[in-house]
PDB file of C-alpha atoms in Angstrom:
ATOM      1  CA  MET A   1      -4.171  42.016 -11.916  1.00  0.00           C
ATOM      2  CA  LYS A   2      -1.583  39.238 -11.986  1.00  0.00           C
ATOM      3  CA  LEU A   3      -3.685  37.132  -9.573  1.00  0.00           C
ATOM      4  CA  ILE A   4      -6.768  37.440 -11.782  1.00  0.00           C
ATOM      5  CA  VAL A   5      -4.798  36.389 -14.859  1.00  0.00           C
ATOM      6  CA  GLU A   6      -3.339  33.425 -12.941  1.00  0.00           C
ATOM      7  CA  ILE A   7      -6.815  32.340 -11.805  1.00  0.00           C
ATOM      8  CA  LEU A   8      -8.221  32.606 -15.334  1.00  0.00           C
ATOM      9  CA  LEU A   9      -5.293  30.660 -16.814  1.00  0.00           C
ATOM     10  CA  THR A  10      -5.666  27.942 -14.199  1.00  0.00           C
ATOM     11  CA  GLY A  11      -9.389  27.807 -14.949  1.00  0.00           C
ATOM     12  CA  LEU A  12      -8.577  27.533 -18.655  1.00  0.00           C
ATOM     13  CA  ALA A  13      -6.133  24.703 -17.905  1.00  0.00           C
ATOM     14  CA  VAL A  14      -8.803  22.859 -15.890  1.00  0.00           C
ATOM     15  CA  PHE A  15     -11.344  23.469 -18.668  1.00  0.00           C
ATOM     16  CA  ILE A  16      -9.033  22.192 -21.423  1.00  0.00           C
ATOM     17  CA  GLY A  17      -7.943  19.198 -19.361  1.00  0.00           C
ATOM     18  CA  ALA A  18     -11.448  18.221 -18.320  1.00  0.00           C
ATOM     19  CA  ARG A  19     -13.200  18.921 -21.596  1.00  0.00           C
ATOM     20  CA  TYR A  20     -10.661  17.647 -24.138  1.00  0.00           C
ATOM     21  CA  LEU A  21      -7.791  15.666 -22.643  1.00  0.00           C
ATOM     22  CA  VAL A  22      -8.785  13.607 -19.608  1.00  0.00           C
ATOM     23  CA  PRO A  23     -11.490  10.980 -19.973  1.00  0.00           C
ATOM     24  CA  GLY A  24     -13.543  10.587 -16.825  1.00  0.00           C
ATOM     25  CA  VAL A  25     -13.462  14.283 -15.877  1.00  0.00           C
ATOM     26  CA  THR A  26     -16.331  16.556 -16.827  1.00  0.00           C
ATOM     27  CA  VAL A  27     -16.905  20.260 -16.338  1.00  0.00           C
ATOM     28  CA  ASP A  28     -20.044  22.174 -17.292  1.00  0.00           C
ATOM     29  CA  GLY A  29     -18.313  25.255 -18.671  1.00  0.00           C
ATOM     30  CA  PHE A  30     -15.469  27.725 -18.356  1.00  0.00           C
ATOM     31  CA  GLY A  31     -17.045  29.486 -15.361  1.00  0.00           C
ATOM     32  CA  THR A  32     -17.368  26.203 -13.520  1.00  0.00           C
ATOM     33  CA  ALA A  33     -13.747  25.395 -14.362  1.00  0.00           C
ATOM     34  CA  VAL A  34     -12.618  28.738 -12.907  1.00  0.00           C
ATOM     35  CA  VAL A  35     -14.590  28.104  -9.698  1.00  0.00           C
ATOM     36  CA  ALA A  36     -13.110  24.582  -9.514  1.00  0.00           C
ATOM     37  CA  ALA A  37      -9.601  25.989  -9.986  1.00  0.00           C
ATOM     38  CA  ILE A  38     -10.170  28.535  -7.203  1.00  0.00           C
ATOM     39  CA  LEU A  39     -11.510  25.862  -4.848  1.00  0.00           C
ATOM     40  CA  ILE A  40      -8.628  23.495  -5.655  1.00  0.00           C
ATOM     41  CA  ALA A  41      -6.139  26.292  -4.967  1.00  0.00           C
ATOM     42  CA  LEU A  42      -7.862  27.158  -1.676  1.00  0.00           C
ATOM     43  CA  ALA A  43      -7.986  23.512  -0.615  1.00  0.00           C
ATOM     44  CA  ASN A  44      -4.283  23.093  -1.432  1.00  0.00           C
ATOM     45  CA  ALA A  45      -3.408  26.288   0.434  1.00  0.00           C
ATOM     46  CA  THR A  46      -5.269  25.298   3.604  1.00  0.00           C
ATOM     47  CA  ILE A  47      -5.944  21.599   4.089  1.00  0.00           C
ATOM     48  CA  GLY A  48      -3.205  20.554   1.677  1.00  0.00           C
ATOM     49  CA  LEU A  49      -0.612  22.676   3.478  1.00  0.00           C
ATOM     50  CA  ILE A  50      -1.516  21.136   6.833  1.00  0.00           C
ATOM     51  CA  LEU A  51      -1.307  17.632   5.364  1.00  0.00           C
ATOM     52  CA  ARG A  52       2.043  18.396   3.709  1.00  0.00           C
ATOM     53  CA  VAL A  53       3.495  19.615   7.005  1.00  0.00           C
ATOM     54  CA  LEU A  54       2.231  16.537   8.852  1.00  0.00           C
ATOM     55  CA  THR A  55       3.537  14.142   6.188  1.00  0.00           C
ATOM     56  CA  PHE A  56       6.852  15.907   5.561  1.00  0.00           C
ATOM     57  CA  PRO A  57       9.105  12.958   6.559  1.00  0.00           C
ATOM     58  CA  ILE A  58       7.231  10.537   4.296  1.00  0.00           C
ATOM     59  CA  ASN A  59       7.085  13.165   1.544  1.00  0.00           C
ATOM     60  CA  PHE A  60      10.847  13.643   1.814  1.00  0.00           C
ATOM     61  CA  LEU A  61      11.473   9.905   1.549  1.00  0.00           C
ATOM     62  CA  THR A  62       9.162   9.488  -1.458  1.00  0.00           C
ATOM     63  CA  LEU A  63      10.619  12.527  -3.280  1.00  0.00           C
ATOM     64  CA  GLY A  64       7.329  14.431  -3.325  1.00  0.00           C
ATOM     65  CA  LEU A  65       4.965  11.610  -4.258  1.00  0.00           C
ATOM     66  CA  VAL A  66       2.889  12.192  -1.121  1.00  0.00           C
ATOM     67  CA  SER A  67       2.518  15.854  -2.083  1.00  0.00           C
ATOM     68  CA  PHE A  68       1.167  14.802  -5.482  1.00  0.00           C
ATOM     69  CA  ILE A  69      -1.284  12.400  -3.818  1.00  0.00           C
ATOM     70  CA  ILE A  70      -2.447  15.222  -1.522  1.00  0.00           C
ATOM     71  CA  THR A  71      -3.083  17.398  -4.599  1.00  0.00           C
ATOM     72  CA  VAL A  72      -5.126  14.598  -6.163  1.00  0.00           C
ATOM     73  CA  MET A  73      -7.107  14.251  -2.937  1.00  0.00           C
ATOM     74  CA  MET A  74      -7.831  18.005  -3.005  1.00  0.00           C
ATOM     75  CA  ILE A  75      -9.199  17.614  -6.557  1.00  0.00           C
ATOM     76  CA  LEU A  76     -11.433  14.791  -5.324  1.00  0.00           C
ATOM     77  CA  LEU A  77     -12.557  16.982  -2.395  1.00  0.00           C
ATOM     78  CA  VAL A  78     -13.558  19.765  -4.795  1.00  0.00           C
ATOM     79  CA  ASP A  79     -15.333  17.160  -6.945  1.00  0.00           C
ATOM     80  CA  ASN A  80     -17.465  16.270  -3.929  1.00  0.00           C
ATOM     81  CA  MET A  81     -18.149  19.957  -3.167  1.00  0.00           C
ATOM     82  CA  MET A  82     -19.248  21.027  -6.659  1.00  0.00           C
ATOM     83  CA  ILE A  83     -22.082  19.963  -8.913  1.00  0.00           C
ATOM     84  CA  GLY A  84     -20.697  20.954 -12.345  1.00  0.00           C
ATOM     85  CA  PHE A  85     -17.217  19.423 -11.854  1.00  0.00           C
ATOM     86  CA  ASN A  86     -16.989  15.626 -11.712  1.00  0.00           C
ATOM     87  CA  THR A  87     -14.217  13.050 -11.764  1.00  0.00           C
ATOM     88  CA  SER A  88     -14.711   9.333 -12.164  1.00  0.00           C
ATOM     89  CA  GLY A  89     -12.162   8.449  -9.497  1.00  0.00           C
ATOM     90  CA  PHE A  90      -8.612   8.698  -8.232  1.00  0.00           C
ATOM     91  CA  TRP A  91      -6.853   7.950 -11.516  1.00  0.00           C
ATOM     92  CA  ALA A  92      -8.882  10.483 -13.495  1.00  0.00           C
ATOM     93  CA  ALA A  93      -8.093  13.115 -10.855  1.00  0.00           C
ATOM     94  CA  ALA A  94      -4.400  12.139 -10.948  1.00  0.00           C
ATOM     95  CA  ILE A  95      -4.249  12.488 -14.722  1.00  0.00           C
ATOM     96  CA  LEU A  96      -6.079  15.831 -14.479  1.00  0.00           C
ATOM     97  CA  ALA A  97      -3.515  17.074 -11.938  1.00  0.00           C
ATOM     98  CA  ILE A  98      -0.664  16.155 -14.291  1.00  0.00           C
ATOM     99  CA  VAL A  99      -2.377  17.664 -17.335  1.00  0.00           C
ATOM    100  CA  VAL A 100      -3.200  20.930 -15.525  1.00  0.00           C
ATOM    101  CA  ALA A 101       0.415  21.218 -14.311  1.00  0.00           C
ATOM    102  CA  LEU A 102       1.706  20.656 -17.854  1.00  0.00           C
ATOM    103  CA  ILE A 103      -0.725  23.147 -19.399  1.00  0.00           C
ATOM    104  CA  LYS A 104       0.207  25.761 -16.779  1.00  0.00           C
ATOM    105  CA  ALA A 105       3.885  25.128 -17.563  1.00  0.00           C
ATOM    106  CA  VAL A 106       3.183  25.754 -21.246  1.00  0.00           C
ATOM    107  CA  PHE A 107       1.296  28.957 -20.372  1.00  0.00           C
ATOM    108  CA  GLY A 108       4.249  30.046 -18.242  1.00  0.00           C
ATOM    109  CA  ALA A 109       6.714  29.328 -21.046  1.00  0.00           C
ATOM    110  CA  ILE A 110       4.619  31.263 -23.562  1.00  0.00           C
ATOM    111  CA  GLY A 111       3.897  34.195 -21.279  1.00  0.00           C
ATOM    112  CA  GLY A 112       7.314  34.348 -19.688  1.00  0.00           C
ATOM    113  CA  THR A 113       7.968  35.712 -16.245  1.00  0.00           C
ATOM    114  CA  GLU A 114       7.855  39.340 -15.267  1.00  0.00           C
ATOM    115  CA  LYS A 115       9.877  40.819 -12.463  1.00  0.00           C
ATOM    116  CA  ASP A 116       7.906  43.247 -10.346  1.00  0.00           C
TER     117      ASP A 116
END
């Protein structure tokens, strides 16, 4: 149940960011935003993890900047995979990544954390 709520909240964060806050990012609807959020999470968990392991020394030296760039690249990858989710380029995807992280932080602060 917690995973489904997390997916829906991430989809809502992508929807809000793309529809209202980030110029240059478009999404057809909430369903498309949820699918985009799932694909971004899967890309980060697979390809992104491999890239983070390979770039660990550089990531350590840049205090995580490379990890952020990898996340932006995963958003651009999902943009190329989907029809209803589009970004106008690297900077729009970077701003979307920041906005989604901030919105998810707000959701986490409002909802609190539960201990299982």
